[in-house]
XYZ file of C-alpha atoms in Angstrom:
782
model
C -66.784 -46.810 -4.724
C -69.084 -44.053 -5.868
C -66.851 -41.619 -4.146
C -63.846 -42.914 -5.990
C -65.430 -42.734 -9.269
C -66.696 -39.139 -8.527
C -63.265 -38.018 -7.816
C -61.871 -39.696 -10.859
C -64.529 -38.047 -12.882
C -63.525 -34.667 -11.537
C -59.938 -35.206 -12.318
C -60.749 -36.498 -15.778
C -62.922 -33.337 -16.452
C -60.299 -31.118 -15.247
C -57.808 -33.001 -17.381
C -60.043 -32.778 -20.301
C -60.250 -29.004 -19.943
C -56.536 -28.831 -20.174
C -56.297 -31.308 -23.041
C -58.770 -29.104 -24.971
C -57.194 -25.939 -24.126
C -57.444 -24.636 -27.762
C -61.329 -25.527 -27.887
C -63.846 -22.787 -27.443
C -65.557 -22.528 -24.004
C -68.426 -24.696 -23.344
C -71.789 -23.084 -22.683
C -73.890 -23.611 -19.678
C -76.056 -26.774 -19.856
C -78.836 -28.113 -17.911
C -76.889 -31.314 -17.336
C -75.935 -31.432 -13.789
C -72.797 -33.294 -14.657
C -71.365 -30.484 -16.795
C -72.509 -27.551 -14.483
C -69.700 -25.863 -12.553
C -67.001 -26.958 -15.073
C -64.490 -24.128 -16.139
C -62.135 -24.666 -18.998
C -58.538 -23.009 -18.945
C -56.089 -22.052 -21.596
C -53.179 -24.429 -22.047
C -50.768 -21.592 -21.503
C -51.857 -21.255 -18.061
C -50.385 -24.591 -17.297
C -46.828 -24.111 -15.748
C -47.102 -20.365 -15.752
C -47.235 -18.265 -12.588
C -51.057 -18.043 -12.820
C -51.326 -21.704 -12.572
C -50.329 -21.400 -8.768
C -53.219 -19.243 -8.444
C -55.603 -21.573 -10.167
C -54.008 -24.870 -8.572
C -52.697 -23.853 -5.268
C -52.870 -27.295 -3.904
C -50.017 -28.347 -6.106
C -47.444 -26.674 -3.905
C -49.055 -27.393 -0.503
C -47.419 -30.676 -0.192
C -50.523 -32.345 1.243
C -50.174 -35.991 0.190
C -53.062 -37.305 2.238
C -55.739 -35.811 0.064
C -57.519 -37.765 -2.635
C -56.847 -36.647 -6.275
C -60.671 -35.882 -6.723
C -60.459 -33.655 -3.497
C -57.537 -31.732 -4.864
C -59.142 -31.057 -8.319
C -62.455 -30.160 -6.656
C -60.493 -27.498 -4.588
C -58.810 -26.402 -7.620
C -62.105 -25.851 -9.294
C -63.251 -23.773 -6.502
C -60.201 -21.662 -6.494
C -60.338 -20.999 -10.026
C -63.411 -18.859 -9.634
C -60.874 -16.158 -8.541
C -59.367 -16.208 -11.966
C -60.898 -14.673 -14.964
C -62.830 -16.692 -17.614
C -61.004 -18.462 -20.312
C -59.614 -16.412 -23.122
C -61.467 -15.849 -26.265
C -61.556 -18.287 -29.029
C -58.592 -17.930 -31.389
C -56.206 -17.023 -28.656
C -52.968 -15.546 -30.133
C -49.889 -15.930 -28.272
C -47.891 -13.662 -30.557
C -50.553 -10.922 -30.169
C -50.224 -11.073 -26.334
C -46.488 -10.913 -26.368
C -46.722 -7.871 -28.645
C -49.022 -6.069 -26.235
C -46.848 -6.982 -23.257
C -43.884 -5.702 -25.192
C -45.777 -2.560 -26.036
C -46.618 -2.168 -22.347
C -42.990 -2.417 -21.054
C -41.296 -0.735 -23.873
C -39.646 -3.738 -25.598
C -40.797 -3.413 -29.190
C -37.322 -3.647 -30.361
C -36.723 -6.958 -28.628
C -40.036 -8.645 -29.678
C -38.472 -11.344 -31.648
C -36.262 -12.498 -28.645
C -39.162 -12.345 -26.192
C -41.247 -14.653 -28.684
C -38.180 -17.110 -28.811
C -37.656 -16.953 -25.133
C -41.461 -17.558 -24.338
C -41.733 -20.372 -26.879
C -38.915 -22.233 -25.235
C -40.467 -21.433 -21.989
C -43.633 -23.168 -23.123
C -41.892 -26.259 -24.366
C -40.411 -26.679 -20.996
C -43.627 -26.376 -19.255
C -45.411 -28.925 -21.689
C -42.553 -31.299 -21.083
C -43.386 -31.397 -17.387
C -46.760 -33.055 -17.713
C -47.210 -36.359 -15.817
C -45.874 -39.580 -17.641
C -48.551 -41.827 -19.105
C -49.858 -44.759 -17.039
C -51.826 -46.657 -19.739
C -52.386 -46.479 -23.342
C -55.557 -44.436 -22.792
C -53.553 -41.927 -20.798
C -50.738 -41.790 -23.416
C -53.189 -41.256 -26.274
C -54.879 -38.413 -24.172
C -51.401 -37.025 -23.525
C -50.608 -37.007 -27.245
C -53.963 -35.091 -27.642
C -52.900 -32.784 -24.950
C -49.531 -32.065 -26.492
C -50.904 -31.597 -30.072
C -54.045 -29.741 -29.264
C -52.755 -26.538 -30.157
C -51.192 -27.621 -33.384
C -54.212 -29.430 -34.406
C -56.372 -26.421 -33.789
C -54.108 -24.218 -35.735
C -54.600 -26.585 -38.981
C -58.374 -26.640 -38.993
C -59.876 -25.566 -42.091
C -61.661 -21.985 -42.193
C -65.141 -23.302 -42.128
C -64.460 -25.149 -38.923
C -62.665 -22.104 -37.447
C -65.621 -20.223 -38.300
C -68.061 -22.354 -36.796
C -66.232 -22.574 -33.603
C -66.700 -18.666 -33.239
C -70.345 -19.245 -32.805
C -72.455 -21.233 -30.175
C -72.826 -24.907 -30.994
C -76.200 -26.347 -31.753
C -78.130 -28.705 -29.388
C -77.143 -31.796 -31.425
C -73.489 -31.088 -31.367
C -73.728 -30.398 -27.630
C -75.431 -33.605 -26.777
C -72.842 -35.401 -28.937
C -70.065 -33.817 -26.994
C -71.615 -34.568 -23.616
C -72.197 -38.294 -24.502
C -68.524 -38.565 -25.716
C -67.304 -36.784 -22.500
C -69.313 -39.457 -20.330
C -67.844 -42.313 -22.268
C -64.378 -41.082 -21.915
C -64.962 -40.418 -18.079
C -66.117 -44.006 -17.539
C -63.215 -45.359 -19.471
C -60.630 -43.420 -17.594
C -62.348 -44.252 -14.238
C -62.054 -47.967 -15.065
C -58.276 -47.339 -15.899
C -57.511 -45.636 -12.798
C -59.337 -48.013 -10.506
C -57.807 -51.106 -12.012
C -54.281 -49.614 -12.120
C -54.179 -49.796 -8.504
C -52.943 -46.212 -8.170
C -54.704 -43.907 -5.578
C -55.403 -40.388 -6.592
C -53.711 -39.002 -3.479
C -50.359 -40.928 -4.595
C -50.568 -39.632 -8.013
C -51.216 -36.017 -6.799
C -48.085 -36.120 -4.426
C -45.932 -37.453 -7.195
C -47.110 -34.959 -9.653
C -46.674 -31.946 -7.165
C -43.384 -33.074 -6.028
C -42.090 -33.561 -9.663
C -43.511 -30.035 -10.806
C -41.974 -28.333 -7.813
C -38.572 -29.910 -8.164
C -38.677 -29.344 -12.042
C -39.484 -25.717 -11.495
C -36.789 -25.292 -8.733
C -34.269 -26.934 -11.270
C -35.533 -24.599 -14.154
C -35.216 -21.581 -11.821
C -31.672 -22.630 -10.840
C -30.608 -23.398 -14.454
C -32.430 -20.356 -16.051
C -30.865 -17.829 -13.535
C -28.720 -15.723 -15.788
C -29.039 -12.117 -14.176
C -28.513 -10.774 -10.877
C -31.055 -8.571 -9.065
C -29.198 -5.876 -7.388
C -32.187 -4.771 -5.357
C -33.017 -8.200 -3.900
C -29.282 -9.464 -3.971
C -30.286 -12.792 -5.558
C -29.861 -14.386 -8.986
C -33.045 -14.332 -11.021
C -34.132 -15.295 -14.685
C -34.511 -12.608 -17.462
C -37.957 -13.727 -17.654
C -38.495 -12.652 -14.250
C -37.114 -9.218 -15.016
C -39.371 -8.725 -17.988
C -42.653 -10.057 -16.424
C -41.868 -11.113 -12.964
C -41.855 -9.317 -9.524
C -38.381 -8.027 -10.336
C -39.393 -5.974 -13.349
C -38.919 -2.625 -11.547
C -35.623 -3.636 -9.825
C -32.038 -2.999 -11.106
C -30.289 -6.087 -12.500
C -26.764 -6.779 -13.670
C -25.147 -9.687 -15.580
C -24.020 -12.542 -13.399
C -20.357 -12.343 -14.323
C -20.087 -8.654 -13.617
C -22.129 -9.182 -10.366
C -19.805 -11.952 -9.346
C -16.752 -9.930 -9.900
C -18.293 -7.088 -8.202
C -18.993 -9.247 -5.131
C -15.678 -10.589 -5.143
C -14.140 -7.256 -5.134
C -16.308 -6.200 -2.278
C -15.331 -9.460 -0.479
C -11.682 -8.798 -1.184
C -11.939 -5.397 0.314
C -13.832 -6.647 3.320
C -10.986 -9.176 3.777
C -8.429 -6.535 3.473
C -10.180 -4.465 6.090
C -10.497 -7.527 8.265
C -6.928 -8.225 7.833
C -5.976 -4.664 8.805
C -8.272 -4.923 11.921
C -6.740 -8.212 12.796
C -3.249 -6.671 12.597
C -4.410 -3.765 14.581
C -6.014 -5.905 17.319
C -2.793 -8.169 17.344
C -0.649 -5.005 17.892
C -2.977 -3.881 20.651
C -3.006 -7.205 22.330
C 0.926 -7.414 22.062
C 0.912 -3.918 23.555
C -1.513 -4.781 26.268
C 0.484 -8.027 26.914
C 3.488 -5.671 27.356
C 1.720 -3.400 29.642
C 0.485 -6.319 31.631
C 3.944 -7.710 31.990
C 5.257 -4.190 32.875
C 2.637 -3.854 35.515
C 3.665 -7.058 37.079
C 7.131 -6.327 37.012
C 6.669 -2.803 38.579
C 4.360 -4.333 41.300
C 7.176 -6.600 42.228
C 9.741 -4.069 42.395
C 7.405 -1.755 44.447
C 6.459 -4.450 46.916
C 10.157 -5.239 47.316
C 10.818 -1.585 47.657
C 8.015 -1.107 50.260
C 9.034 -4.149 52.285
C 12.760 -2.651 52.465
C 11.695 0.615 53.585
C 9.126 -0.777 55.892
C 11.779 -2.819 57.534
C 14.219 -0.051 57.678
C 11.349 2.313 59.251
C 10.540 -0.355 61.987
C 14.272 -0.677 62.706
C 14.639 3.070 63.195
C 11.586 3.190 65.373
C 12.997 0.244 67.602
C 16.302 2.081 67.859
C 14.637 5.381 68.837
C 12.610 3.589 71.368
C 15.671 1.918 72.990
C 17.424 5.302 73.116
C 14.540 7.142 74.645
C 14.039 4.330 77.192
C 17.544 4.454 78.258
C 17.697 8.155 78.633
C 14.560 8.032 80.775
C 16.145 5.389 83.014
C 19.354 7.409 83.560
C 17.068 10.541 84.408
C 15.276 8.310 87.106
C 18.360 7.192 88.551
C 19.807 10.698 88.859
C 16.672 11.916 90.294
C 16.574 9.155 92.956
C 20.149 9.730 93.833
C 19.573 13.422 94.521
C 16.492 12.760 96.624
C 18.201 10.225 98.723
C 21.148 12.475 99.301
C 18.855 15.286 100.417
C 16.821 13.010 102.526
C 20.139 12.079 104.279
C 21.012 15.675 104.883
C 17.624 16.310 106.296
C 18.078 13.406 108.780
C 21.308 14.772 109.957
C 19.862 18.314 110.450
C 17.020 16.785 112.327
C 19.413 14.984 114.712
C 21.478 18.244 115.215
C 18.288 20.169 116.002
C 17.159 17.717 118.623
C 20.532 17.966 120.276
C 20.505 21.625 120.287
C 17.049 21.782 121.727
C 18.175 19.524 124.739
C 21.299 21.533 125.205
C 19.305 24.780 125.040
C 17.040 23.671 127.762
C 19.932 22.689 129.995
C 21.700 26.086 129.469
C 18.370 27.913 130.185
C 18.036 26.115 133.456
C 21.781 26.739 134.279
C 21.580 30.401 133.144
C 25.078 30.476 131.525
C 24.997 33.388 129.406
C 28.172 32.678 127.590
C 27.166 29.307 126.386
C 23.666 30.297 125.761
C 24.958 32.955 123.199
C 26.864 30.213 121.339
C 23.633 28.310 120.853
C 21.810 31.363 119.842
C 24.445 31.959 117.117
C 23.983 28.293 115.990
C 20.186 28.905 115.749
C 20.674 31.705 113.375
C 22.294 29.349 110.824
C 19.910 28.726 107.786
C 18.914 25.211 106.780
C 18.281 24.295 102.979
C 14.642 22.825 103.133
C 14.155 22.990 99.356
C 13.934 19.761 97.367
C 17.116 19.020 95.377
C 15.174 17.540 92.348
C 11.508 17.512 91.224
C 9.523 14.231 90.802
C 8.385 15.318 87.270
C 10.282 13.902 84.282
C 11.124 15.850 81.037
C 8.587 15.523 78.272
C 10.622 13.632 75.820
C 9.621 13.677 72.265
C 10.869 10.868 69.829
C 12.356 12.520 66.634
C 10.513 10.723 63.779
C 11.822 12.911 61.041
C 14.027 10.192 59.953
C 11.201 7.779 59.937
C 9.224 10.163 58.034
C 11.804 10.473 55.559
C 11.970 6.710 55.045
C 8.302 6.527 54.876
C 8.132 9.227 52.301
C 10.845 7.338 50.294
C 8.715 4.292 50.009
C 7.357 5.567 46.859
C 10.426 7.363 45.750
C 12.605 5.708 43.064
C 16.479 6.062 42.526
C 17.948 7.909 39.646
C 18.236 5.663 36.741
C 21.487 4.357 35.297
C 23.088 5.519 32.197
C 21.506 4.187 28.927
C 23.474 2.549 26.121
C 23.176 4.030 22.700
C 23.280 1.511 19.679
C 25.427 1.962 16.861
C 23.831 2.923 13.589
C 21.781 0.355 11.684
C 22.134 0.097 7.888
C 19.700 1.923 5.768
C 18.310 3.733 8.762
C 18.903 7.196 7.291
C 17.834 9.553 4.616
C 19.527 12.581 3.194
C 17.796 14.757 5.947
C 16.846 12.525 8.744
C 18.445 9.721 11.068
C 16.809 7.110 13.328
C 18.629 6.794 16.612
C 17.969 3.761 19.074
C 19.135 3.079 22.596
C 18.421 0.823 25.364
C 18.322 0.566 29.295
C 19.840 -2.481 30.703
C 18.519 -2.019 34.266
C 15.236 -2.277 36.036
C 15.251 1.519 36.811
C 12.049 3.376 36.272
C 12.214 6.127 33.582
C 9.870 8.687 32.777
C 11.443 9.956 29.567
C 14.787 10.141 27.921
C 16.932 13.501 26.945
C 18.702 13.109 23.357
C 21.531 15.501 22.613
C 23.204 15.628 19.236
C 25.451 17.922 17.243
C 27.158 17.829 13.979
C 30.743 16.214 14.079
C 33.506 18.796 12.740
C 36.971 18.136 11.922
C 38.031 21.672 12.771
C 39.853 22.379 15.969
C 36.925 24.369 17.552
C 34.474 21.403 17.162
C 33.018 22.106 20.679
C 31.654 25.321 19.470
C 29.101 23.335 17.342
C 25.494 24.007 18.607
C 24.063 21.285 20.528
C 20.408 20.154 20.262
C 18.313 18.647 22.807
C 15.138 16.525 22.509
C 12.907 14.821 25.130
C 11.152 11.547 23.962
C 9.205 8.855 25.696
C 10.553 5.861 23.488
C 13.952 4.265 23.288
C 14.074 5.596 19.569
C 13.776 8.936 17.928
C 13.900 10.117 14.210
C 15.631 13.396 13.848
C 14.893 15.402 10.797
C 16.082 18.696 8.992
C 19.594 17.333 8.910
C 22.309 17.839 6.383
C 22.891 15.293 3.753
C 26.003 12.988 3.967
C 27.023 14.488 7.353
C 28.132 12.923 10.532
C 26.491 13.735 13.854
C 27.334 12.943 17.324
C 24.558 11.681 19.614
C 24.404 10.767 23.337
C 21.287 10.260 25.639
C 20.393 10.387 29.390
C 17.323 8.865 31.327
C 15.335 10.908 33.504
C 12.647 10.163 36.258
C 11.369 12.008 39.444
C 14.561 11.389 41.331
C 16.837 12.782 38.906
C 18.684 12.348 35.612
C 21.048 9.655 34.694
C 24.710 10.170 33.553
C 25.020 10.370 29.782
C 25.558 7.454 27.622
C 28.736 7.030 25.514
C 28.779 9.112 22.292
C 27.814 7.514 19.170
C 28.499 8.929 15.523
C 25.617 8.560 12.944
C 25.767 9.789 9.256
C 23.004 10.907 6.995
C 22.437 9.274 3.681
C 24.119 11.203 0.671
C 22.287 13.639 -1.665
C 20.967 12.340 -5.134
C 23.749 12.574 -7.604
C 23.468 14.702 -10.632
C 23.993 13.078 -13.993
C 25.998 15.167 -16.571
C 23.872 15.045 -19.656
C 26.527 16.531 -21.913
C 29.003 13.836 -20.636
C 27.013 10.895 -21.648
C 28.285 8.919 -24.798
C 26.303 5.954 -26.132
C 26.242 3.610 -29.116
C 24.179 0.777 -30.309
C 25.335 -1.743 -27.432
C 26.728 0.393 -24.700
C 26.803 3.832 -22.869
C 29.173 5.732 -20.710
C 27.346 7.602 -17.869
C 28.862 10.384 -15.884
C 27.656 12.112 -12.876
C 28.791 14.261 -9.953
C 28.088 14.225 -6.274
C 26.357 17.054 -4.590
C 27.954 16.399 -1.233
C 31.235 17.786 0.242
C 31.921 14.492 2.034
C 32.698 11.595 -0.019
C 30.416 8.624 -0.387
C 31.127 4.979 -0.357
C 29.885 3.763 -3.624
C 27.196 4.425 -6.178
C 24.445 2.357 -7.810
C 23.009 2.872 -11.295
C 19.394 1.717 -12.167
C 18.287 0.938 -15.739
C 14.595 1.046 -16.747
C 13.961 -0.405 -20.249
C 11.089 1.512 -21.789
C 8.793 -0.863 -23.512
C 5.712 1.360 -22.908
C 4.816 4.525 -20.699
C 3.558 2.422 -17.781
C 7.017 0.709 -16.928
C 8.991 3.820 -16.427
C 9.728 3.135 -12.829
C 10.271 -0.638 -13.261
C 13.960 -1.397 -12.717
C 15.326 -3.976 -15.174
C 19.003 -3.889 -14.104
C 20.970 -2.479 -11.281
C 24.786 -1.978 -11.286
C 26.108 -1.738 -7.696
C 29.317 -0.945 -6.044
C 30.617 1.695 -8.421
C 33.559 3.425 -6.803
C 33.689 6.532 -8.993
C 31.520 8.893 -10.739
C 31.079 7.276 -14.208
C 30.326 3.683 -15.424
C 30.262 1.829 -18.812
C 27.002 0.042 -19.270
C 26.253 -2.778 -21.855
C 22.684 -2.283 -23.469
C 20.683 -3.922 -26.183
C 20.496 -2.363 -29.628
C 17.549 -0.191 -30.709
C 15.987 0.240 -27.226
C 15.182 3.135 -24.866
C 16.543 3.240 -21.311
C 15.926 5.653 -18.282
C 19.120 5.751 -16.300
C 19.180 6.954 -12.628
C 21.951 6.893 -10.028
C 21.921 6.506 -6.308
C 24.854 7.333 -3.734
C 25.498 5.010 -0.973
C 27.176 5.387 2.511
C 26.991 3.823 5.848
C 23.641 5.674 6.557
C 21.817 4.254 3.547
C 20.923 5.030 -0.047
C 20.197 8.466 -1.348
C 17.130 9.260 -3.433
C 17.231 8.449 -7.163
C 18.611 11.179 -9.440
C 16.526 12.802 -12.262
C 16.197 10.176 -15.081
C 18.258 10.444 -18.262
C 17.002 9.160 -21.558
C 19.427 6.972 -23.593
C 18.686 5.748 -27.145
C 20.698 2.713 -28.497
C 19.925 3.417 -32.150
C 23.360 4.948 -32.958
C 26.395 6.724 -31.645
C 25.876 9.661 -29.412
C 28.454 12.233 -28.384
C 28.575 15.858 -27.358
C 30.778 18.893 -28.144
C 33.535 19.676 -25.721
C 33.307 23.329 -25.064
C 36.669 23.388 -23.360
C 38.466 22.608 -26.634
C 36.535 25.264 -28.619
C 38.348 28.207 -30.367
C 37.344 31.602 -28.996
C 35.830 32.522 -32.304
C 33.797 29.385 -32.420
C 30.180 29.409 -30.981
C 28.011 26.653 -30.064
C 24.241 27.145 -30.585
C 21.629 26.390 -28.136
C 20.974 22.736 -29.533
C 24.464 21.931 -28.633
C 25.271 20.294 -31.901
C 25.629 23.250 -34.177
C 28.898 25.361 -34.484
C 29.204 28.865 -36.196
C 31.778 31.387 -36.884
C 30.916 34.854 -37.818
C 34.359 36.451 -38.473
C 37.854 35.279 -39.312
C 39.648 38.721 -39.182
C 42.059 37.799 -36.656
C 42.273 33.927 -36.067
C 45.055 34.456 -33.560
C 43.472 37.160 -31.363
C 43.912 37.715 -27.833
C 40.614 36.497 -26.478
C 40.581 34.423 -23.464
C 41.130 30.729 -24.186
C 41.016 27.574 -21.996
C 44.148 25.587 -21.556
C 42.678 22.784 -23.933
C 41.361 25.200 -26.522
C 42.423 25.450 -30.117
C 44.393 28.361 -30.677
C 45.143 28.690 -34.522
C 42.608 26.391 -36.108
C 38.841 27.554 -35.508
C 38.098 24.050 -34.332
C 36.415 21.938 -31.507
C 36.504 18.396 -30.541
C 33.590 16.098 -29.628
C 33.593 14.007 -26.477
C 35.612 10.725 -26.628
C 34.220 7.514 -28.308
C 35.351 4.805 -25.873
C 33.508 1.948 -27.364
C 34.771 -0.469 -29.803
C 33.046 -1.477 -33.079
C 31.586 0.869 -35.620
C 30.292 4.302 -35.089
C 28.365 6.557 -37.463
C 27.613 10.167 -37.412
C 26.647 12.966 -40.018
C 27.721 16.416 -40.652
C 25.451 18.859 -42.489
C 27.454 21.302 -44.539
C 26.715 24.411 -46.837
C 28.177 24.568 -50.289
C 29.755 27.821 -49.958
C 31.490 26.924 -46.664
C 35.141 25.884 -46.149
C 35.462 23.281 -43.276
C 37.255 20.304 -41.905
C 35.765 17.329 -40.158
C 37.144 13.926 -39.013
C 38.669 12.410 -35.932
C 41.671 13.233 -33.750
C 43.492 11.828 -30.557
C 43.125 13.766 -27.434
C 46.556 14.967 -27.516
C 46.509 16.499 -30.877
C 48.278 19.834 -31.149
C 45.992 22.786 -30.331
C 48.194 25.205 -32.057
C 48.014 23.449 -35.598
C 45.563 22.548 -38.025
C 43.535 19.365 -38.237
C 45.045 16.758 -40.501
C 48.264 18.523 -40.694
C 49.675 16.093 -38.189
C 49.800 12.268 -37.371
C 47.333 12.446 -34.661
C 44.397 13.643 -36.646
C 42.365 12.507 -39.980
C 39.999 14.808 -41.605
C 38.127 15.706 -44.821
C 38.819 19.343 -45.993
C 36.692 21.328 -48.365
C 38.175 24.318 -50.140
C 36.441 26.724 -52.575
C 38.715 27.597 -55.809
C 37.875 29.820 -58.416
C 37.538 26.941 -60.644
C 35.813 24.270 -58.512
C 35.144 22.763 -55.075
C 38.320 21.011 -53.928
C 38.254 18.218 -51.395
C 41.305 16.804 -49.511
C 41.550 13.917 -47.127
C 44.598 14.831 -44.946
C 46.620 12.902 -42.453
C 50.100 14.062 -41.589
C 49.480 17.007 -44.294
C 49.135 14.394 -47.099
C 46.359 13.899 -49.129
C 45.279 11.615 -52.309
C 44.150 13.118 -55.468
C 40.553 12.606 -55.441
C 37.946 14.725 -57.329
C 34.362 14.914 -56.176
C 31.942 16.301 -58.959
C 28.893 16.565 -56.669
C 29.615 18.728 -53.533
C 28.130 16.544 -50.603
C 25.676 18.596 -48.480
C 25.451 15.591 -45.828
C 28.651 13.989 -44.964
C 28.548 10.544 -43.427
C 31.371 9.421 -41.228
C 31.984 5.727 -40.289
C 34.615 5.021 -37.579
C 35.404 1.217 -37.396
C 37.853 0.459 -34.637
C 38.013 -3.290 -35.280
C 38.960 -2.892 -39.135
C 40.917 0.151 -38.547
C 39.047 2.233 -40.998
C 37.780 5.822 -41.139
C 35.402 6.242 -44.171
C 33.632 9.430 -45.526
C 30.441 9.220 -47.573
C 27.831 11.507 -49.386
C 24.969 10.601 -47.457
C 22.449 12.121 -49.691
C 23.694 9.731 -52.663
C 24.942 6.926 -50.465
C 28.237 7.434 -52.253
C 31.672 6.310 -50.811
C 34.187 9.260 -50.957
C 37.416 7.967 -49.306
C 38.561 5.609 -46.627
C 41.625 6.054 -44.106
C 43.148 2.717 -43.318
C 44.961 3.375 -40.102
C 45.528 1.615 -36.839
C 44.158 3.671 -34.051
C 46.251 3.169 -31.128
C 43.916 5.135 -28.783
C 40.119 5.948 -28.762
C 39.555 9.250 -30.812
C 37.479 12.397 -30.619
C 35.222 13.380 -33.478
C 36.715 16.995 -34.623
C 35.059 20.036 -36.479
C 36.587 23.130 -37.864
C 35.441 26.183 -40.095
C 37.906 27.917 -42.161
C 35.219 30.620 -43.605
C 32.269 32.057 -41.790
C 29.533 29.514 -41.756
C 27.749 26.771 -39.706
C 28.160 23.118 -39.322
C 25.329 20.865 -37.922
C 26.262 17.599 -36.263
C 23.692 14.710 -36.195
C 24.292 11.867 -33.729
C 22.390 8.848 -32.739
C 21.795 7.636 -36.172
C 21.590 3.989 -37.012
C 24.409 2.960 -39.408
C 23.115 2.749 -43.003
C 23.486 -0.678 -44.620
C 25.251 1.094 -47.664
C 28.280 2.047 -45.617
C 29.484 -1.611 -45.615
C 32.858 -1.933 -47.484
C 34.218 -4.970 -49.084
C-alpha cells in the first residue's frame, strides 16, 4: 500500500510540476519529500524535447506502474537543462529562432503556426477521471493565462526567492493535494500502469495522426512528406523541400516516364521472344529436313557400297574360275607328256639293246622336241580396289542442299511508296534453304529500246527491300532470285511498281476567293499523269494549330477545285497528289483570307505598253505615243485599248473591290466578259461595263459606258478611291466614291456569264487595285 501511494505521489508531484508550468522554480528544501523534484515548462509538453524528458511514453511498456514511469522520467530529466527563467516569453523565443534561421519576415506566420501547434498539444492531455482531476486539468489549461493576468506586485514578488513562511505554506498545501489525489486514484480502481498505457497509446496515435494531417510539404532529400514545422525547426531544416502538389505531379511524370520505358522494353522483349520463337521453329524445321536428307543420302551410300561389293565379288569369282580352268588344262597336258616320256624311255631301251640305228635316230629326233613346263597361270589374284568415289560424292552431298526454287514477287501494296523510294516484298513458297536474295530492277520505258535501260542489282537477306533514290511518279520493273551454296534459282515473274508523285505546286496568282469560297489551282510537277489530288484545309485559330487538318477534299481529278469556306477566317491550303504507289508530300501552304473578294491580274491580257508592278496589283503606263505599236503581244492581249483583265470571279453573290486613282489620270474600270473584243475599247461594246474619267478644259467628266452609251451624270467631287460592287444575284454593277461613301451609278444588267474585272489607262499614270476588302455596309442599295 505504501508503494502504491508513493508511486501515486510521484505522479502527482510530476503532474503538479506541469500544472504549474508558469510558476517560478522551487528552491531546494530540507524536506525529504521535495528533494529531487524538477519543474518543467508547460511548452515542453508535447514538443520534441518531451520525448527526451519522458522517453517511456513511447516505449510501449504496459507492465510498469505509473509511479515507476514517472520516477524514470524524473531521472531522465536530469539530462535536460533546468527550467527556463521566470517570465518566459514565447514570442521572444520565436523571434530569436526566426533571427537564427533568417525568418524575420515570416515572424507573424511562425507565431500563428506555433500557437496552433501548442493548442493541439494542450488538447491531448488525458481526460479527467474525477472532479478533482477535472479541476486540476482546468488549472493546467489556464495556468499560463492566469499567470499572465497577475498584478505587477505579484509578478515582482515572483522574481525573487520566496520566504520561509510561504515556502512552508506551499509544502503543506502540496502534501494535502498529494494525499487527496492518492485517495482518488486508489478508490477509482485504476492502476497506474493501465493509465500510463492508455495515455502513451493515445499520445502516440494522436501525434501520428497530427503528422499525417499536417504534412503539407515534400522533403526532396528524404523522399517523404513532412510538416512545414519540421522544415523550420526539425531535422529537415537543411533539406530541399517542395510543395506537395508539385511533388506529386513530378512523381507522376517520373512514374509515367518509367512506365513508358517499361512498355518499350516489354515491346522489345516481346519482339525478341517472337524472333527467338521463329528461330526455334526454323531450327526444328531445318533439323528435320537435314535428318531426312542425311537418311536418304546414307541409304543411297549403303546401296552403292552393296552394289560395288557384289560387282567386285562376282569379278573375283570369275577370275578364280579362269585360273582353275587354265591350271587344270596345263595339268592334263603335263600328264600326257609324262606318259609319252615313259613310252619313249621304254622304247629307247629296247632300241639300244637291238642296236637299230635307223629307229634310234627317230627317237633321238623326238627327244629334241621341247616341252612347255611353265605354268599357264599364277595363283595370285589381282588386287582389286573398290571405286568409292561415287560413295564419297554421296557422302559429301549429305550436307549439300539443292538450288532453291524461284521466288514469287508480291504486287505493290497501297501507300508503300514515296516520291523517291519503293518497298518491294516477295515470298518463297518452298522449304528450300536460302542464304540471300538477288533483287533486280530497272525503270519502265515506253520507248522501243526499253531493254537499254540500266539494270540495278541488290543482294538482301530478308524477303523485302526498300529502294531509294528513285524518280517520282515513275514505274519500275522488279524481279528477284534466291541464292544458296548450290546455286541461284530461276528469276521470279516481273512486277511493276510505281513511286508516289511529287508534291504539286499551287499557283498563287491563279487563286481567287471571296467571303465564303475559294478557287484553288495548282500544277503537277511530274511527267506521268497522277490518279487524283487531295486538298487539305487548316483553319488558323492560333499559331499552334497550323498543321491541324480541319477538312480534306479527296478524289479531285483535275488541277483545280472550288472550296466552300466560312467568312472572316484564315486558312492554310495544301495539296497532295495520289497514285497507286501512295500519296505525295504536301505542297507548300497558301494563305487564304475570307474577308472579301480576291483576284489577280491576268498578264496574258495586258497591252504591251501596260506594266504590272512588283506588288501584282498596281498597273502603270509611261507613254502613249503609239498605242498601236508593233510590240510583241500575246494572242489574248489588248491591242488598241491600254487595258488588262483581272482573273475571273466564278462565285455567285456579292463581290467588292476598290481602285485608287489619281485626279489627273484618265482611266476606265469596270467588268467584262471573257470574250470581250481585244481590239476595241472597254464599254464600247455589249460585253463590257465600265466607268470612264476624262479631263476636259472645263471640268472632270465621268461616263458610265455600256455598248458605247452613257447616262448624263455630273460628279462634283472627283473620287480618289472608287468602290465597285458586283452583285450577280441582283444583276447589278455599282460604283461608289469610297472616301465619301457616295453612290455614283449602278448598271442593271443580267450577266449571262461570270465576268472579269477590267482596268485601262488613257493617259500616263498608275492605278492601284485593292482586293480582299469586306463589303462596306453603305454599299447596300434599296
